[in-house]
PDB file of C-alpha atoms and ligand atoms in Angstrom:
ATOM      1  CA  UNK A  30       9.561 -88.996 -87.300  1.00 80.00           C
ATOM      2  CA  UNK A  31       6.994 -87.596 -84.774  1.00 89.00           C
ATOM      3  CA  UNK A  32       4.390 -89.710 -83.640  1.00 95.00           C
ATOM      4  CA  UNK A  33       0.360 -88.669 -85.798  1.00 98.00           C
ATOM      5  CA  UNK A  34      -2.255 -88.194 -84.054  1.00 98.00           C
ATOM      6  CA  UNK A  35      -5.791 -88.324 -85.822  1.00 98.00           C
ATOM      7  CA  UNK A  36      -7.839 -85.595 -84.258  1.00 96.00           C
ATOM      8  CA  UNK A  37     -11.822 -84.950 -84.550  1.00 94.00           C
ATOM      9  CA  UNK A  38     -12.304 -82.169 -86.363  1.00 90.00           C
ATOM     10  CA  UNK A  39     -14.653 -80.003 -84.116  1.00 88.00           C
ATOM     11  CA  UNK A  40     -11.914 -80.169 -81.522  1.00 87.00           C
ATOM     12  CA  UNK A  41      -9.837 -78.067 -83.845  1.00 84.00           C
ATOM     13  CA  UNK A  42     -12.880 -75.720 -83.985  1.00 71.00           C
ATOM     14  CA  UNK A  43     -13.132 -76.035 -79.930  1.00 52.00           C
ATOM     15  CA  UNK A  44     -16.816 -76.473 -79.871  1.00 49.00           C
ATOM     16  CA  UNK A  45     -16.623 -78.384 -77.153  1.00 43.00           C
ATOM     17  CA  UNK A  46     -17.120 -77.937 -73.342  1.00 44.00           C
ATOM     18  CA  UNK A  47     -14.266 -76.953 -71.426  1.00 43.00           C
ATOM     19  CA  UNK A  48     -13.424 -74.573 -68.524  1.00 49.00           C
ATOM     20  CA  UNK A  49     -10.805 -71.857 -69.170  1.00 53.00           C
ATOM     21  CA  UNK A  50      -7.566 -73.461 -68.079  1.00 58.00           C
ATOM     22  CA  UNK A  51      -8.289 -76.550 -70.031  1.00 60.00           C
ATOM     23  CA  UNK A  52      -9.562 -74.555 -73.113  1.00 64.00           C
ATOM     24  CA  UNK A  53      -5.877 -72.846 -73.064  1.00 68.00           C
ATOM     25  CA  UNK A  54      -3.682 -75.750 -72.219  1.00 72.00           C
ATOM     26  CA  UNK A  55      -5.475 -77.452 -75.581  1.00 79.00           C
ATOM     27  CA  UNK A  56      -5.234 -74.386 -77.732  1.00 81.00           C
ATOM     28  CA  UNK A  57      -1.729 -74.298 -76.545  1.00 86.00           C
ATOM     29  CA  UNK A  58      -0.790 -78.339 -77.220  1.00 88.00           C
ATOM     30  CA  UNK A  59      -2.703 -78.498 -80.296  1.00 90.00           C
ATOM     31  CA  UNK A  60      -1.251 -75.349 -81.671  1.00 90.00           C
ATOM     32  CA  UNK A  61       2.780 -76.895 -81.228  1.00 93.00           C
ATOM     33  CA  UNK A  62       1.242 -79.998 -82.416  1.00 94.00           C
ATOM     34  CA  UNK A  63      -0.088 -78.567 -85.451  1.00 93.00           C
ATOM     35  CA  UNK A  64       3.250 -77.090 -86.390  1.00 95.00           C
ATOM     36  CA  UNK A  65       5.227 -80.072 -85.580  1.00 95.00           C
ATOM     37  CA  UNK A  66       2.763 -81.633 -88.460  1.00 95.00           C
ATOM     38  CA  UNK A  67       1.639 -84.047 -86.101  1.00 96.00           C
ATOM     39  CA  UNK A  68      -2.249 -83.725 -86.229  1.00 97.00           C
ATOM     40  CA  UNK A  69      -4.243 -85.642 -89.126  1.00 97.00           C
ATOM     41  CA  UNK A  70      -7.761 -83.494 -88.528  1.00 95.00           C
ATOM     42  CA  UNK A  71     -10.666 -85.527 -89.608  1.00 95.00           C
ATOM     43  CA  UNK A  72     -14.351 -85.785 -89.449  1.00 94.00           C
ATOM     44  CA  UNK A  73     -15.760 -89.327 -89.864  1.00 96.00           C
ATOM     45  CA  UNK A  74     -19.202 -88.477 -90.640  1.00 94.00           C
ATOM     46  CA  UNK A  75     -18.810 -85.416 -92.819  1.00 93.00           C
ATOM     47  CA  UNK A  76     -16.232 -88.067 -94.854  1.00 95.00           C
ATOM     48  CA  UNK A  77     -19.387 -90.382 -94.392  1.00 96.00           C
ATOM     49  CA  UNK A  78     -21.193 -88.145 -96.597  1.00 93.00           C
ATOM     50  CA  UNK A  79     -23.399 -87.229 -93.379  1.00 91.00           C
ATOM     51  CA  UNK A  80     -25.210 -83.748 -94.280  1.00 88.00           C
ATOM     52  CA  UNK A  81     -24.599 -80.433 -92.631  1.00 87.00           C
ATOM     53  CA  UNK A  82     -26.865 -79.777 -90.310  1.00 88.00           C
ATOM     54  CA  UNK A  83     -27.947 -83.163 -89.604  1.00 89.00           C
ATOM     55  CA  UNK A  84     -30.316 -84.195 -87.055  1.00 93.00           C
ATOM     56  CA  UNK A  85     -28.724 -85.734 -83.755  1.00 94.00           C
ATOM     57  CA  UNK A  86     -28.227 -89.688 -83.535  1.00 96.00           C
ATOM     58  CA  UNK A  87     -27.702 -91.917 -80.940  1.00 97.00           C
ATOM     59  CA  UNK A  88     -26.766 -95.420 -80.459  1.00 98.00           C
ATOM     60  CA  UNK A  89     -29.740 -97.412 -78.965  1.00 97.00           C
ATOM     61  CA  UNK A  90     -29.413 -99.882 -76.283  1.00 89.00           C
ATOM     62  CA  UNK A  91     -25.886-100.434 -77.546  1.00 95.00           C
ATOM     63  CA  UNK A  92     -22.235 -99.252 -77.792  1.00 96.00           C
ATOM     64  CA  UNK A  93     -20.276 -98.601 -80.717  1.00 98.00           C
ATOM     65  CA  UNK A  94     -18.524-101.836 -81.124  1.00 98.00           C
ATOM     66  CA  UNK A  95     -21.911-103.760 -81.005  1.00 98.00           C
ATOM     67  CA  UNK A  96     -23.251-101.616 -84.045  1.00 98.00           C
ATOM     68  CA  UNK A  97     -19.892-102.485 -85.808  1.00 98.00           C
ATOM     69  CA  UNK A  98     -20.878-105.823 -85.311  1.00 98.00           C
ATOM     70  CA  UNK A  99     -24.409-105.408 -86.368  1.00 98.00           C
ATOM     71  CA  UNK A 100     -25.526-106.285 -82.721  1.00 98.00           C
ATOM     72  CA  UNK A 101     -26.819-102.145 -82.031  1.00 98.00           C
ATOM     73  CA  UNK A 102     -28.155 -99.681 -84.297  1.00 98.00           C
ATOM     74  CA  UNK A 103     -27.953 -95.851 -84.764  1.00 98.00           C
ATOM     75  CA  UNK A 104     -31.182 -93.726 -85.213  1.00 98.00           C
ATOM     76  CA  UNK A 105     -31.661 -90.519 -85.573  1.00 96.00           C
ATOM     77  CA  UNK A 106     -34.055 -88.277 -83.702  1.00 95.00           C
ATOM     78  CA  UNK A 107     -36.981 -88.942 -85.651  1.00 97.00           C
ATOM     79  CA  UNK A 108     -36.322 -92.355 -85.842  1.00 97.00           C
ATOM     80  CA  UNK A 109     -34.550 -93.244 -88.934  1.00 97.00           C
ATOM     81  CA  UNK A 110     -31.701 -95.813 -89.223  1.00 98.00           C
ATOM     82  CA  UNK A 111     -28.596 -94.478 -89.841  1.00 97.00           C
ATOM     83  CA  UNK A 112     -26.005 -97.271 -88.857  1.00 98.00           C
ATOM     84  CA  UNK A 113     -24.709 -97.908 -92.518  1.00 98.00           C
ATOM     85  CA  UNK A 114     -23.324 -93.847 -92.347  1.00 97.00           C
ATOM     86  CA  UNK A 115     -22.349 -94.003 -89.056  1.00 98.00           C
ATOM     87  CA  UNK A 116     -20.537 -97.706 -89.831  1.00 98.00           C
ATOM     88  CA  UNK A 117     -18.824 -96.500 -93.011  1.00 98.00           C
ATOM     89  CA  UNK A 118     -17.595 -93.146 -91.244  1.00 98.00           C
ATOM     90  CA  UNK A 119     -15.945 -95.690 -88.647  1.00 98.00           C
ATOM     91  CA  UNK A 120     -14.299 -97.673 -91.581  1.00 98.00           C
ATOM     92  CA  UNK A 121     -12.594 -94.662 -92.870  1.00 98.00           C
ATOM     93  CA  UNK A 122     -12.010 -92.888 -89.327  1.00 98.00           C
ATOM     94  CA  UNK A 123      -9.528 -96.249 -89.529  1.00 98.00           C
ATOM     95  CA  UNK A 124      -8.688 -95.923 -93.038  1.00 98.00           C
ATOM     96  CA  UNK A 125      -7.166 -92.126 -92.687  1.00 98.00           C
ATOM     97  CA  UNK A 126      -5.494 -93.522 -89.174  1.00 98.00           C
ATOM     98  CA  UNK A 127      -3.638 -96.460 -90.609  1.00 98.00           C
ATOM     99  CA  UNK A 128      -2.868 -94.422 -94.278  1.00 98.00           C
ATOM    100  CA  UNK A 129      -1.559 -91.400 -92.025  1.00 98.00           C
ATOM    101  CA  UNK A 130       0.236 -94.115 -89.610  1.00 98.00           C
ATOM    102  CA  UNK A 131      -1.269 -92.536 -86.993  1.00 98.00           C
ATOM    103  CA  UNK A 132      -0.709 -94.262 -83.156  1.00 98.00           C
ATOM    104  CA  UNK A 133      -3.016 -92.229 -81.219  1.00 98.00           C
ATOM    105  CA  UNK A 134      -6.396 -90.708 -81.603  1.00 98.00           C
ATOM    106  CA  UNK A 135      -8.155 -87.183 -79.558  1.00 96.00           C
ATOM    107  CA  UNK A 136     -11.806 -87.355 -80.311  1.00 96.00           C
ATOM    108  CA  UNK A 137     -14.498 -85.165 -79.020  1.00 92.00           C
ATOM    109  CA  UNK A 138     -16.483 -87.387 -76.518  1.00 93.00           C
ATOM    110  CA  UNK A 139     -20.279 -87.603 -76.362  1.00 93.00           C
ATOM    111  CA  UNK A 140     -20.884 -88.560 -80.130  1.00 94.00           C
ATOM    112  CA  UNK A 141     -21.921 -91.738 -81.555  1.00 97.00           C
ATOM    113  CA  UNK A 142     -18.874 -91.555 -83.806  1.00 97.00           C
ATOM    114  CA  UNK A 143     -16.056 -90.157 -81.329  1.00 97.00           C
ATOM    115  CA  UNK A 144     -17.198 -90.551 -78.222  1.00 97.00           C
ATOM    116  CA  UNK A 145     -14.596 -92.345 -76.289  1.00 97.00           C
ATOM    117  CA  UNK A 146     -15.787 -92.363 -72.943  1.00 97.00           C
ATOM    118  CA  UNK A 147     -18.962 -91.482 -72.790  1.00 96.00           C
ATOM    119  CA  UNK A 148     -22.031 -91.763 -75.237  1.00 97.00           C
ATOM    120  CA  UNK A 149     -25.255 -90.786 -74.889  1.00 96.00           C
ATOM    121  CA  UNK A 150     -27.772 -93.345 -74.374  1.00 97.00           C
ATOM    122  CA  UNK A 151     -30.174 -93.450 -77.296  1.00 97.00           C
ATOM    123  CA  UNK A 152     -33.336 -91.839 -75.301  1.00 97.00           C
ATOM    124  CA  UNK A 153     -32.524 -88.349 -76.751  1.00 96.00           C
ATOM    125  CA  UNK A 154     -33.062 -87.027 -73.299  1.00 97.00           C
ATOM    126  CA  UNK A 155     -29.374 -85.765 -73.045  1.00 95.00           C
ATOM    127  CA  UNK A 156     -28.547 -88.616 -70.771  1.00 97.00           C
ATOM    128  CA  UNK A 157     -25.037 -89.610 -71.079  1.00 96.00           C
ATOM    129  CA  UNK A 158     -23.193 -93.479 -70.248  1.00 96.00           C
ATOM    130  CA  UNK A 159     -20.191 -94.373 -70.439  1.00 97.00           C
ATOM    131  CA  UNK A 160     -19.562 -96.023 -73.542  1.00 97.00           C
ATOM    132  CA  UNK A 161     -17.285 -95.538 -77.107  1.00 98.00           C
ATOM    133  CA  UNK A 162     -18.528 -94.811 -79.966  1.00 98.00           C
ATOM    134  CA  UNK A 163     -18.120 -96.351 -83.755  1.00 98.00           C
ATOM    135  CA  UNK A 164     -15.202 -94.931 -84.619  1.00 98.00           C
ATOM    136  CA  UNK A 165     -13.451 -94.512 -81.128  1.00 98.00           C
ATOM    137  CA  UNK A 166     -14.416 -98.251 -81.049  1.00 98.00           C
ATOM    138  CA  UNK A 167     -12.599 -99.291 -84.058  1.00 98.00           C
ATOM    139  CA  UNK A 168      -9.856 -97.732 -83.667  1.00 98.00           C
ATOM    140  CA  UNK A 169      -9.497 -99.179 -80.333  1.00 98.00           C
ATOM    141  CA  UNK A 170     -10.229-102.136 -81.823  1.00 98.00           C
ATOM    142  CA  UNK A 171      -7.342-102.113 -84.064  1.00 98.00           C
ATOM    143  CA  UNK A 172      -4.319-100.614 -81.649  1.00 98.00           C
ATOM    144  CA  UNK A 173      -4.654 -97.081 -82.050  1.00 98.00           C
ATOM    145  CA  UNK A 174      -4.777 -95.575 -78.398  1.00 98.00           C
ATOM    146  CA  UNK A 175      -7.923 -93.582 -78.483  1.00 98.00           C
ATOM    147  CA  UNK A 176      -8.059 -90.296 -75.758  1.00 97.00           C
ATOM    148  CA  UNK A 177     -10.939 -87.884 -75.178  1.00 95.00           C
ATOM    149  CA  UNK A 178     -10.797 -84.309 -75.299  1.00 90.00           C
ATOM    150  CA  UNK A 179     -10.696 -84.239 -71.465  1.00 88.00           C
ATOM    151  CA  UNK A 180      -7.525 -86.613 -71.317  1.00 93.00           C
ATOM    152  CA  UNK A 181      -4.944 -84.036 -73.142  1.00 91.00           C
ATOM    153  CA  UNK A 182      -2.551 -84.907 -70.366  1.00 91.00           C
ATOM    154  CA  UNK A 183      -2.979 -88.605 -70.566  1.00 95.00           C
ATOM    155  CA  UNK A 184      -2.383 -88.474 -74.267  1.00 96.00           C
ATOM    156  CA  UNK A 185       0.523 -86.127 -73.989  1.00 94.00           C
ATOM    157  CA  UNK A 186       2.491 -88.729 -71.851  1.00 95.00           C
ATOM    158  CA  UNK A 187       1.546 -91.061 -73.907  1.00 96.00           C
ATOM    159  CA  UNK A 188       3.373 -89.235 -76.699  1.00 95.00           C
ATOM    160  CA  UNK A 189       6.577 -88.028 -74.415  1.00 93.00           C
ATOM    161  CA  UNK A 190       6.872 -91.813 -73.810  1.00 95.00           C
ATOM    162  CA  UNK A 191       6.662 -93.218 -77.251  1.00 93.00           C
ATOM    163  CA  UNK A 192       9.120 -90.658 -78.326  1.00 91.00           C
ATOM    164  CA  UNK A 193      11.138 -91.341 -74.765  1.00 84.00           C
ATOM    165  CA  UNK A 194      11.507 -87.666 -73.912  1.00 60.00           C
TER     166      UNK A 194
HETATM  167  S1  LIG B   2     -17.503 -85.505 -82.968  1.00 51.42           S
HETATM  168 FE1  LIG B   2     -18.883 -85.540 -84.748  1.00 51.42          FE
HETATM  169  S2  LIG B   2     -18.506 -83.549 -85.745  1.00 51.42           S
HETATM  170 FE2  LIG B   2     -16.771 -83.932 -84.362  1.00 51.42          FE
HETATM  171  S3  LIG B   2     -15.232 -84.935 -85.670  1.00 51.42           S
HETATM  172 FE3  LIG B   2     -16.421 -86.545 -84.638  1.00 51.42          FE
HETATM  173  S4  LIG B   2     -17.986 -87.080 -86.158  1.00 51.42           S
HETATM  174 FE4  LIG B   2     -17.187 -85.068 -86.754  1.00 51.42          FE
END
């Protein structure tokens, strides 16, 4: 049985920063992936019921385990408080893991939801800190190794070494 891997949907998409080599060594690894029927592709805040477009939200003052713990919030840019959405899109980020049996996750880093090493740092400025995200968090949280999109190659030993290739 190969190992699942729960996988942010933009990523799929790649509308994500990358420079050319690491652009085609993901195309590449995701591609085999997606025909070994590996990848479980998922977007926790569209499954949320977050709208499309929706305005940009950050985590203030906090990271994303704190807001699962009600100890941080998540605003939006004009100052609304969306934690509940962003809280129940980290509940079933888990949910699809752990039905899928997923052991791994590759989420798009920078977002509230998926970041994984870096979030940004609730000034809407653009200013980035290292930091996870709800979902990223959770996981974590719950033994499901969680990799950014810029550790492909950590992730894919990861994988050779569960399945001791
Ligand atoms: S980074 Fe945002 S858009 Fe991409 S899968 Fe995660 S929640 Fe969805």
């Amino acid at each position: 049985m190969p190992s699942k891997i729960l996988i942010s949907a933009c990523l799929m998409g790649f509308q994500v920063r990358y420079n050319g080599r690491e652009k085609a060594d993901l195309r590449q690894t995701l591609e085999r992936w997606q025909k070994e029927q590996r990848l479980v592709i998922h977007c926790p805040e569209l499954a949320a019921g977050l709208p499309v477009p929706r305005r940009p939200a950050e985590i203030i003052a906090g990271s994303g385990d704190e807001v699962m713990r009600n100890a941080a919030r998540i605003q939006e840019n004009n100052g609304e408080d969306v934690t509940a959405h962003y809280q129940l899109a980290a509940w079933l980020a888990l949910e699809t893991a752990r039905k899928e049996g997923c052991c791994a996750a590759l989420l798009t880093d920078g977002s509230p939801t998926c970041g994984s090493r870096a979030i940004y740092d609730g000034t809407f400025s653009g200013t980035q800190r290292a930091g996870m995200g709800v979902a990223a968090a959770l996981l974590s949280a719950h033994g499901i190794r969680v990799f950014s999109h810029q550790q492909l190659p950590e992730l894919v030993d990861f994988i050779n070494a569960r399945e001791e290739i």
